[in-house]
Short mmCIF file of N, CA, C and O in Angstrom, two decimals:
data_model
loop_
_atom_site.label_atom_id
_atom_site.label_comp_id
_atom_site.label_asym_id
_atom_site.label_seq_id
_atom_site.Cartn_x
_atom_site.Cartn_y
_atom_site.Cartn_z
N MET A 14 -25.22 -91.96 15.95
CA MET A 14 -25.42 -92.45 17.61
C MET A 14 -25.26 -90.89 18.96
O MET A 14 -23.65 -90.25 17.90
N ASP A 15 -25.55 -90.69 19.26
CA ASP A 15 -25.79 -89.33 19.80
C ASP A 15 -25.21 -89.28 22.06
O ASP A 15 -25.75 -89.69 21.77
N LEU A 16 -23.85 -89.06 21.70
CA LEU A 16 -22.90 -89.10 22.81
C LEU A 16 -23.51 -88.92 23.93
O LEU A 16 -23.39 -89.60 24.92
N ARG A 17 -23.64 -87.40 23.81
CA ARG A 17 -24.71 -87.24 24.98
C ARG A 17 -25.59 -87.90 25.23
O ARG A 17 -26.44 -87.91 26.89
N GLU A 18 -26.24 -88.22 24.95
CA GLU A 18 -27.43 -89.07 25.20
C GLU A 18 -27.19 -90.38 25.63
O GLU A 18 -27.96 -91.53 26.68
N THR A 19 -25.96 -91.17 25.32
CA THR A 19 -25.66 -92.52 26.05
C THR A 19 -25.10 -92.32 27.92
O THR A 19 -24.24 -93.15 28.67
N THR A 20 -24.43 -91.11 27.66
CA THR A 20 -23.55 -90.64 29.11
C THR A 20 -24.27 -90.06 29.90
O THR A 20 -24.01 -89.64 30.66
N ARG A 21 -25.21 -89.80 29.87
CA ARG A 21 -26.62 -89.31 30.88
C ARG A 21 -26.68 -90.50 32.12
O ARG A 21 -26.77 -91.79 31.64
N PRO A 22 -26.75 -89.89 32.83
CA PRO A 22 -26.88 -90.72 34.45
C PRO A 22 -27.60 -91.64 34.45
O PRO A 22 -29.20 -91.21 33.97
N VAL A 23 -28.20 -92.82 35.62
CA VAL A 23 -28.66 -93.76 35.39
C VAL A 23 -30.40 -92.75 35.91
O VAL A 23 -31.69 -94.06 35.04
N LEU A 24 -29.96 -92.16 36.49
CA LEU A 24 -31.62 -91.65 37.09
C LEU A 24 -31.90 -90.29 36.16
O LEU A 24 -33.33 -89.96 36.32
N HIS A 25 -32.02 -89.95 34.97
CA HIS A 25 -32.77 -89.11 33.97
C HIS A 25 -33.38 -89.49 33.63
O HIS A 25 -34.45 -88.51 33.47
N PRO A 26 -33.84 -90.73 33.04
CA PRO A 26 -35.22 -91.09 33.20
C PRO A 26 -36.32 -90.62 34.06
O PRO A 26 -37.42 -89.92 33.52
N LEU A 27 -36.18 -90.81 35.10
CA LEU A 27 -36.87 -89.67 36.24
C LEU A 27 -37.31 -88.79 35.80
O LEU A 27 -38.10 -87.45 36.28
N VAL A 28 -36.47 -87.79 35.40
CA VAL A 28 -35.92 -86.08 34.90
C VAL A 28 -37.34 -86.23 33.42
O VAL A 28 -37.86 -85.68 33.31
N GLU A 29 -37.12 -86.81 32.49
CA GLU A 29 -37.81 -86.85 31.79
C GLU A 29 -39.27 -87.20 31.40
O GLU A 29 -40.10 -86.53 31.65
N GLN A 30 -39.89 -88.28 32.91
CA GLN A 30 -40.92 -88.02 32.90
C GLN A 30 -41.72 -86.83 33.97
O GLN A 30 -42.70 -86.93 33.69
N LEU A 31 -40.57 -86.33 34.96
CA LEU A 31 -41.19 -84.82 35.12
C LEU A 31 -41.38 -83.92 33.77
O LEU A 31 -42.34 -83.08 34.16
N LEU A 32 -40.67 -83.61 33.25
CA LEU A 32 -41.17 -82.91 32.01
C LEU A 32 -41.88 -83.44 31.46
O LEU A 32 -42.90 -82.25 30.97
N ALA A 33 -42.60 -84.47 31.76
CA ALA A 33 -43.53 -85.01 30.34
C ALA A 33 -44.88 -84.10 30.88
O ALA A 33 -46.27 -84.07 30.71
N ASP A 34 -44.72 -83.52 32.10
CA ASP A 34 -45.91 -83.28 33.14
C ASP A 34 -45.73 -81.77 33.22
O ASP A 34 -45.37 -81.17 33.49
N GLU A 35 -47.72 -81.55 32.71
CA GLU A 35 -47.65 -80.29 32.22
C GLU A 35 -48.09 -79.21 33.46
O GLU A 35 -47.21 -78.21 33.76
N ARG A 36 -47.79 -79.71 35.00
CA ARG A 36 -47.66 -79.47 36.52
C ARG A 36 -45.85 -78.81 36.42
O ARG A 36 -46.36 -77.53 37.00
N LEU A 37 -45.43 -79.30 36.06
CA LEU A 37 -43.98 -78.41 35.99
C LEU A 37 -43.44 -77.21 35.22
O LEU A 37 -43.21 -75.99 36.05
N ALA A 38 -44.23 -77.05 34.06
CA ALA A 38 -44.30 -76.35 32.99
C ALA A 38 -45.14 -75.09 33.88
O ALA A 38 -44.44 -73.37 33.42
N ALA A 39 -46.38 -75.35 34.06
CA ALA A 39 -46.99 -74.46 35.30
C ALA A 39 -46.01 -73.88 36.06
O ALA A 39 -46.59 -72.70 36.38
N PHE A 40 -46.11 -74.51 36.82
CA PHE A 40 -45.25 -74.38 38.24
C PHE A 40 -44.01 -73.20 37.39
O PHE A 40 -43.48 -72.06 37.99
N ALA A 41 -42.67 -73.34 36.35
CA ALA A 41 -42.32 -73.39 36.03
C ALA A 41 -42.88 -71.56 36.01
O ALA A 41 -41.65 -70.48 35.36
N ASP A 42 -43.99 -71.66 35.24
CA ASP A 42 -44.51 -70.37 34.31
C ASP A 42 -44.58 -69.63 35.68
O ASP A 42 -44.07 -68.08 35.74
N ALA A 43 -45.28 -69.61 36.80
CA ALA A 43 -45.48 -69.04 37.89
C ALA A 43 -44.73 -68.68 38.79
O ALA A 43 -44.27 -68.09 39.47
N LEU A 44 -42.41 -68.68 38.17
CA LEU A 44 -41.47 -68.33 39.18
C LEU A 44 -41.14 -67.06 38.89
O LEU A 44 -41.36 -66.67 37.82
N PRO A 45 -40.86 -66.59 39.34
CA PRO A 45 -40.54 -67.08 41.24
C PRO A 45 -41.66 -66.60 41.88
O PRO A 45 -42.44 -66.18 42.23
N ALA A 46 -41.71 -68.08 42.53
CA ALA A 46 -43.19 -68.15 43.59
C ALA A 46 -42.29 -69.06 44.93
O ALA A 46 -41.49 -70.00 44.45
N PRO A 47 -43.23 -68.67 45.82
CA PRO A 47 -42.86 -69.73 46.80
C PRO A 47 -42.71 -71.41 46.37
O PRO A 47 -43.64 -71.25 46.05
N ALA A 48 -42.49 -72.23 47.15
CA ALA A 48 -42.99 -73.55 47.10
C ALA A 48 -42.32 -74.38 48.11
O ALA A 48 -41.48 -73.66 48.41
N ARG A 49 -43.11 -75.42 48.33
CA ARG A 49 -42.67 -76.49 49.18
C ARG A 49 -42.06 -77.09 48.79
O ARG A 49 -43.42 -77.82 48.30
N VAL A 50 -40.87 -78.14 48.60
CA VAL A 50 -40.43 -78.79 48.75
C VAL A 50 -39.66 -79.84 49.06
O VAL A 50 -39.05 -79.74 50.39
N SER A 51 -40.07 -81.43 49.24
CA SER A 51 -39.77 -82.08 50.27
C SER A 51 -38.28 -82.49 49.98
O SER A 51 -38.15 -82.39 48.52
N GLU A 52 -37.29 -82.15 50.60
CA GLU A 52 -35.86 -82.25 50.09
C GLU A 52 -35.49 -83.94 49.86
O GLU A 52 -34.39 -83.21 48.63
N PRO A 53 -36.33 -84.93 49.87
CA PRO A 53 -35.52 -85.96 48.87
C PRO A 53 -36.44 -85.42 47.49
O PRO A 53 -35.34 -85.94 46.60
N ALA A 54 -37.02 -84.87 47.35
CA ALA A 54 -37.36 -84.46 45.77
C ALA A 54 -37.08 -83.53 45.24
O ALA A 54 -37.05 -83.23 44.27
N LEU A 55 -35.96 -82.43 46.23
CA LEU A 55 -36.00 -81.31 45.87
C LEU A 55 -34.83 -81.31 44.64
O LEU A 55 -34.57 -80.92 43.31
N PRO A 56 -33.52 -82.43 44.85
CA PRO A 56 -32.56 -82.31 43.41
C PRO A 56 -33.65 -83.27 41.91
O PRO A 56 -32.77 -82.22 41.30
N LEU A 57 -34.53 -83.64 42.16
CA LEU A 57 -34.85 -84.20 40.98
C LEU A 57 -35.40 -83.30 40.03
O LEU A 57 -35.73 -82.23 39.30
N LEU A 58 -36.73 -82.59 40.89
CA LEU A 58 -37.04 -80.99 40.93
C LEU A 58 -36.07 -80.04 40.42
O LEU A 58 -36.31 -79.09 38.75
N LEU A 59 -34.41 -79.35 40.56
CA LEU A 59 -34.36 -78.89 39.93
C LEU A 59 -33.44 -79.15 38.88
O LEU A 59 -33.30 -78.75 37.74
N ALA A 60 -33.43 -80.46 38.47
CA ALA A 60 -32.82 -81.19 37.86
C ALA A 60 -33.76 -80.97 36.49
O ALA A 60 -33.15 -80.80 35.34
N ALA A 61 -34.87 -80.90 37.33
CA ALA A 61 -35.97 -80.73 35.48
C ALA A 61 -35.86 -79.97 35.23
O ALA A 61 -36.07 -79.01 34.55
N LEU A 62 -35.94 -78.90 36.40
CA LEU A 62 -35.71 -76.76 35.72
C LEU A 62 -34.82 -76.57 35.33
O LEU A 62 -34.82 -75.62 34.03
N HIS A 63 -34.09 -77.27 35.50
CA HIS A 63 -32.42 -77.41 34.67
C HIS A 63 -32.80 -77.67 33.02
O HIS A 63 -32.75 -76.79 32.62
N GLU A 64 -33.27 -79.05 33.05
CA GLU A 64 -33.74 -79.31 31.61
C GLU A 64 -34.38 -78.61 30.90
O GLU A 64 -34.49 -78.48 29.92
N LEU A 65 -35.13 -77.79 31.87
CA LEU A 65 -36.59 -77.11 31.08
C LEU A 65 -35.79 -75.96 30.60
O LEU A 65 -36.39 -75.42 29.39
N ARG A 66 -35.05 -75.53 31.17
CA ARG A 66 -34.02 -74.03 30.53
C ARG A 66 -33.09 -74.70 29.50
O ARG A 66 -32.71 -73.48 28.72
N SER A 67 -32.26 -75.52 29.96
CA SER A 67 -31.82 -76.34 29.11
C SER A 67 -32.84 -76.17 27.32
O SER A 67 -31.95 -76.03 25.70
N ALA A 68 -33.88 -76.94 27.23
CA ALA A 68 -34.69 -76.70 25.89
C ALA A 68 -35.10 -75.72 25.75
O ALA A 68 -35.31 -75.57 24.56
N ALA A 69 -34.96 -74.31 26.53
CA ALA A 69 -35.57 -73.18 26.30
C ALA A 69 -34.43 -73.15 25.17
O ALA A 69 -34.33 -71.96 23.78
N ALA A 70 -33.20 -72.91 25.78
CA ALA A 70 -32.05 -72.28 24.94
C ALA A 70 -31.76 -73.19 23.72
O ALA A 70 -31.14 -72.37 22.68
N ALA A 71 -32.30 -74.29 23.72
CA ALA A 71 -31.93 -75.21 22.63
C ALA A 71 -32.74 -74.89 21.64
O ALA A 71 -32.16 -74.84 20.12
N GLU A 72 -34.17 -74.19 21.40
CA GLU A 72 -35.26 -74.18 20.52
C GLU A 72 -35.05 -72.61 20.77
O GLU A 72 -35.71 -72.32 21.07
N PRO A 73 -34.25 -71.33 19.87
CA PRO A 73 -34.01 -70.30 20.24
C PRO A 73 -35.89 -70.05 20.20
O PRO A 73 -36.03 -68.10 20.23
N ARG A 74 -35.83 -70.37 19.16
CA ARG A 74 -37.37 -69.42 18.13
C ARG A 74 -38.96 -69.50 19.15
O ARG A 74 -40.06 -69.13 19.27
N ARG A 75 -38.63 -70.87 19.87
CA ARG A 75 -39.67 -70.87 20.94
C ARG A 75 -39.50 -70.93 22.59
O ARG A 75 -38.35 -70.46 22.99
N LEU A 76 -40.83 -70.68 22.94
CA LEU A 76 -40.39 -69.54 24.80
C LEU A 76 -40.99 -71.02 25.05
O LEU A 76 -42.16 -71.73 25.25
N LEU A 77 -40.14 -71.52 26.26
CA LEU A 77 -40.60 -72.04 26.96
C LEU A 77 -40.57 -71.50 28.57
O LEU A 77 -39.10 -71.12 28.82
N SER A 78 -41.76 -71.84 29.16
CA SER A 78 -42.24 -71.87 30.83
C SER A 78 -41.62 -70.35 30.85
O SER A 78 -41.42 -70.05 32.04
N GLY A 79 -42.49 -69.22 29.78
CA GLY A 79 -42.49 -67.81 29.91
C GLY A 79 -40.90 -67.12 30.29
O GLY A 79 -40.58 -66.41 30.71
N ILE A 80 -39.29 -68.17 29.54
CA ILE A 80 -38.41 -67.72 30.00
C ILE A 80 -38.32 -67.15 27.86
O ILE A 80 -38.33 -68.39 27.17
N ALA A 81 -37.94 -65.90 27.66
CA ALA A 81 -37.41 -65.26 26.81
C ALA A 81 -35.66 -66.28 26.66
O ALA A 81 -35.61 -66.65 27.30
N SER A 82 -36.05 -66.36 24.98
CA SER A 82 -34.55 -67.25 24.42
C SER A 82 -33.44 -66.46 24.74
O SER A 82 -32.44 -67.30 24.55
N ASP A 83 -33.58 -65.60 24.65
CA ASP A 83 -32.04 -64.87 25.20
C ASP A 83 -31.52 -65.06 26.31
O ASP A 83 -30.37 -65.38 26.98
N ALA A 84 -32.40 -65.05 27.43
CA ALA A 84 -32.35 -64.95 28.86
C ALA A 84 -31.79 -66.47 29.32
O ALA A 84 -31.43 -67.28 29.92
N SER A 85 -32.76 -67.55 28.61
CA SER A 85 -31.81 -69.02 28.99
C SER A 85 -31.15 -69.50 28.78
O SER A 85 -31.37 -70.36 28.94
N ALA A 86 -30.05 -69.15 27.80
CA ALA A 86 -29.02 -69.90 27.85
C ALA A 86 -28.19 -69.75 29.01
O ALA A 86 -27.43 -70.35 29.18
N ARG A 87 -28.35 -69.34 29.82
CA ARG A 87 -27.78 -69.08 31.32
C ARG A 87 -28.43 -69.98 32.40
O ARG A 87 -29.52 -70.81 32.06
N GLY A 88 -27.93 -70.77 32.98
CA GLY A 88 -27.86 -71.23 33.45
C GLY A 88 -29.24 -71.40 35.04
O GLY A 88 -29.63 -70.53 35.21
N LEU A 89 -29.39 -72.31 35.63
CA LEU A 89 -30.24 -72.70 36.85
C LEU A 89 -29.58 -72.31 38.19
O LEU A 89 -28.83 -72.22 38.11
N VAL A 90 -30.02 -71.44 38.56
CA VAL A 90 -29.21 -70.54 40.24
C VAL A 90 -29.99 -70.95 40.85
O VAL A 90 -30.91 -70.41 40.86
N VAL A 91 -29.72 -71.66 42.27
CA VAL A 91 -30.67 -71.70 43.09
C VAL A 91 -30.02 -70.93 44.60
O VAL A 91 -28.52 -71.54 45.16
N LEU A 92 -30.83 -70.68 45.36
CA LEU A 92 -30.02 -70.42 46.58
C LEU A 92 -30.50 -70.90 47.88
O LEU A 92 -31.84 -71.27 48.22
N LEU A 93 -29.93 -71.66 48.94
CA LEU A 93 -30.78 -72.55 49.79
C LEU A 93 -30.10 -71.49 50.86
O LEU A 93 -28.66 -71.37 50.74
N PRO A 94 -30.90 -71.92 52.54
CA PRO A 94 -30.11 -71.34 53.31
C PRO A 94 -29.07 -71.29 53.82
O PRO A 94 -28.04 -70.56 53.99
N GLU A 95 -28.40 -72.92 53.88
CA GLU A 95 -27.04 -73.26 54.94
C GLU A 95 -26.49 -73.69 53.21
O GLU A 95 -26.77 -74.60 52.63
N ASP A 96 -24.83 -73.72 54.05
CA ASP A 96 -24.15 -74.06 52.84
C ASP A 96 -24.68 -75.97 52.80
O ASP A 96 -24.62 -76.48 51.33
N ALA A 97 -24.94 -76.12 53.73
CA ALA A 97 -24.93 -78.16 54.11
C ALA A 97 -26.10 -78.64 52.77
O ALA A 97 -25.90 -79.36 52.00
N ASP A 98 -27.07 -77.82 53.54
CA ASP A 98 -28.32 -77.84 52.18
C ASP A 98 -27.96 -77.34 50.72
O ASP A 98 -28.51 -78.05 49.82
N ALA A 99 -27.33 -76.66 50.35
CA ALA A 99 -26.82 -76.24 48.61
C ALA A 99 -25.59 -77.71 48.62
O ALA A 99 -25.94 -77.99 47.47
N ARG A 100 -24.50 -78.21 49.36
CA ARG A 100 -24.27 -79.43 49.41
C ARG A 100 -24.95 -80.54 48.66
O ARG A 100 -24.50 -81.03 47.73
N ASP A 101 -25.72 -80.87 49.48
CA ASP A 101 -27.03 -81.92 49.46
C ASP A 101 -27.61 -81.80 48.37
O ASP A 101 -27.87 -82.97 47.32
N ALA A 102 -28.26 -80.73 48.15
CA ALA A 102 -29.36 -80.45 46.71
C ALA A 102 -27.90 -80.85 45.55
O ALA A 102 -28.38 -81.38 44.72
N ALA A 103 -27.06 -79.92 45.35
CA ALA A 103 -25.99 -80.11 44.32
C ALA A 103 -25.50 -81.76 44.19
O ALA A 103 -25.59 -82.44 42.59
N GLU A 104 -25.36 -82.76 45.12
CA GLU A 104 -25.18 -83.69 45.00
C GLU A 104 -26.29 -84.49 44.60
O GLU A 104 -25.61 -85.22 43.80
N GLY A 105 -27.52 -84.16 45.36
CA GLY A 105 -27.98 -85.00 44.86
C GLY A 105 -28.64 -84.84 43.49
O GLY A 105 -29.05 -85.66 41.96
N ALA A 106 -28.95 -83.42 42.40
CA ALA A 106 -28.82 -83.02 41.68
C ALA A 106 -27.65 -83.35 40.40
O ALA A 106 -28.29 -84.01 39.36
N ARG A 107 -26.47 -83.72 41.01
CA ARG A 107 -25.46 -84.53 39.86
C ARG A 107 -26.44 -86.08 40.13
O ARG A 107 -25.75 -86.73 38.49
N TRP A 108 -27.60 -86.94 40.62
CA TRP A 108 -27.43 -88.59 40.14
C TRP A 108 -28.26 -88.29 39.31
O TRP A 108 -28.26 -89.24 38.26
N PHE A 109 -29.22 -86.77 38.79
CA PHE A 109 -30.07 -87.14 37.74
C PHE A 109 -29.25 -86.17 36.22
O PHE A 109 -29.62 -86.58 35.34
N LEU A 110 -28.13 -85.30 36.56
CA LEU A 110 -27.22 -84.31 35.40
C LEU A 110 -26.26 -84.82 35.44
O LEU A 110 -25.75 -84.56 34.42
N GLY A 111 -25.63 -85.32 36.25
CA GLY A 111 -23.56 -85.78 35.94
C GLY A 111 -23.15 -84.70 36.12
O GLY A 111 -23.71 -83.42 36.63
N ASP A 112 -22.29 -85.28 36.72
CA ASP A 112 -20.92 -84.18 37.54
C ASP A 112 -20.88 -82.85 36.54
O ASP A 112 -20.32 -81.68 37.37
N GLU A 113 -20.66 -82.93 35.79
CA GLU A 113 -20.42 -81.75 34.37
C GLU A 113 -20.72 -80.89 34.55
O GLU A 113 -21.33 -79.28 34.38
N ARG A 114 -22.13 -81.01 34.89
CA ARG A 114 -23.50 -79.98 34.68
C ARG A 114 -23.96 -79.42 36.23
O ARG A 114 -25.13 -78.71 36.55
N VAL A 115 -23.64 -79.30 37.17
CA VAL A 115 -23.48 -79.11 38.60
C VAL A 115 -22.35 -78.34 39.19
O VAL A 115 -21.81 -79.14 39.31
N ALA A 116 -23.13 -77.09 39.44
CA ALA A 116 -21.82 -76.50 40.00
C ALA A 116 -22.34 -75.73 41.68
O ALA A 116 -23.29 -76.15 41.68
N LEU A 117 -21.40 -75.75 42.93
CA LEU A 117 -21.41 -75.87 43.48
C LEU A 117 -20.83 -74.54 44.32
O LEU A 117 -19.72 -74.44 44.13
N LEU A 118 -21.58 -73.00 44.79
CA LEU A 118 -20.31 -72.34 44.81
C LEU A 118 -21.14 -71.86 46.38
O LEU A 118 -22.09 -71.25 46.84
N PRO A 119 -20.08 -72.27 47.38
CA PRO A 119 -20.27 -71.96 48.71
C PRO A 119 -20.56 -70.60 49.51
O PRO A 119 -20.17 -70.09 49.04
N SER A 120 -21.02 -70.21 50.29
CA SER A 120 -20.87 -68.83 50.78
C SER A 120 -19.67 -68.40 52.07
O SER A 120 -19.53 -66.95 51.60
N ARG A 121 -18.71 -69.33 51.64
CA ARG A 121 -17.69 -68.61 52.25
C ARG A 121 -17.72 -68.34 53.66
O ARG A 121 -16.51 -67.30 54.60
N GLY A 122 -19.00 -68.53 54.31
CA GLY A 122 -18.78 -67.95 55.33
C GLY A 122 -19.60 -66.85 56.32
O GLY A 122 -19.79 -66.51 57.11
N VAL A 123 -20.16 -66.75 55.10
CA VAL A 123 -20.28 -64.91 55.38
C VAL A 123 -21.71 -64.78 54.60
O VAL A 123 -22.64 -65.27 54.03
N ARG A 124 -22.95 -65.29 56.13
CA ARG A 124 -24.11 -65.38 56.15
C ARG A 124 -24.85 -63.53 55.42
O ARG A 124 -24.35 -63.00 55.47
N TRP A 125 -26.26 -64.33 54.90
CA TRP A 125 -26.98 -62.42 54.05
C TRP A 125 -26.83 -63.04 55.21
O TRP A 125 -27.97 -62.74 56.51
N GLY A 126 -27.28 -60.98 55.94
CA GLY A 126 -28.17 -60.70 56.55
C GLY A 126 -27.27 -60.55 58.09
O GLY A 126 -27.55 -59.37 58.54
N SER A 127 -25.71 -60.86 57.88
CA SER A 127 -24.78 -60.97 58.69
C SER A 127 -24.03 -59.13 58.99
O SER A 127 -23.99 -59.32 60.01
N GLY A 128 -24.56 -58.32 58.13
CA GLY A 128 -23.33 -57.29 58.73
C GLY A 128 -21.99 -57.25 58.10
O GLY A 128 -21.36 -56.42 57.69
N LEU A 129 -21.46 -58.91 57.55
CA LEU A 129 -19.85 -58.55 57.11
C LEU A 129 -20.13 -59.00 55.61
O LEU A 129 -21.54 -59.30 55.10
N GLU A 130 -19.01 -58.18 55.44
CA GLU A 130 -18.87 -58.98 53.78
C GLU A 130 -17.80 -59.39 53.46
O GLU A 130 -16.55 -59.53 53.92
N PRO A 131 -17.68 -60.13 52.63
CA PRO A 131 -16.56 -61.43 52.37
C PRO A 131 -15.52 -60.54 51.54
O PRO A 131 -16.04 -59.42 51.05
N PRO A 132 -14.11 -61.36 51.33
CA PRO A 132 -12.70 -59.97 51.16
C PRO A 132 -13.07 -60.23 49.67
O PRO A 132 -13.98 -60.76 48.90
N PRO A 133 -12.84 -59.38 48.86
CA PRO A 133 -12.85 -58.53 47.57
C PRO A 133 -12.33 -59.74 46.95
O PRO A 133 -12.45 -59.56 45.73
N HIS A 134 -11.38 -60.35 47.25
CA HIS A 134 -10.81 -61.82 46.31
C HIS A 134 -11.53 -63.13 45.99
O HIS A 134 -11.23 -63.36 44.98
N LEU A 135 -12.52 -62.45 47.17
CA LEU A 135 -13.30 -64.00 47.06
C LEU A 135 -14.98 -64.05 46.34
O LEU A 135 -15.46 -64.53 46.03
N VAL A 136 -14.77 -62.33 46.17
CA VAL A 136 -16.05 -62.00 45.75
C VAL A 136 -15.77 -61.67 44.43
O VAL A 136 -16.70 -62.68 42.95
N GLY A 137 -14.96 -61.90 43.44
CA GLY A 137 -14.51 -61.20 41.96
C GLY A 137 -14.88 -61.13 41.10
O GLY A 137 -15.16 -59.99 40.53
#
């Protein structure tokens, strides 16, 4: 028995249904590209894109969604305009992927184009 299969969140089957649709792979192939996604559907889309990248990392010989196998070991990074939007998207994605697979990195109050730079100890 695969423990990973038994500990998936209850909503993960919705991600699997989205992964079965060839339009998701076509969308992933077109990235980075602008897209309009409704707020309620964003966490599901992000979870599916994350799973797509994970599948590419698990199969090093196969190229999935145009992502080279050496680059696919990295996680999915999403930039959203406001911390509240990022927090909502991360919380929603946790329902599909689980807490251990989603992280939130807030802006620490410094906005893009503000002319301010965060303190060096926060940048890393």
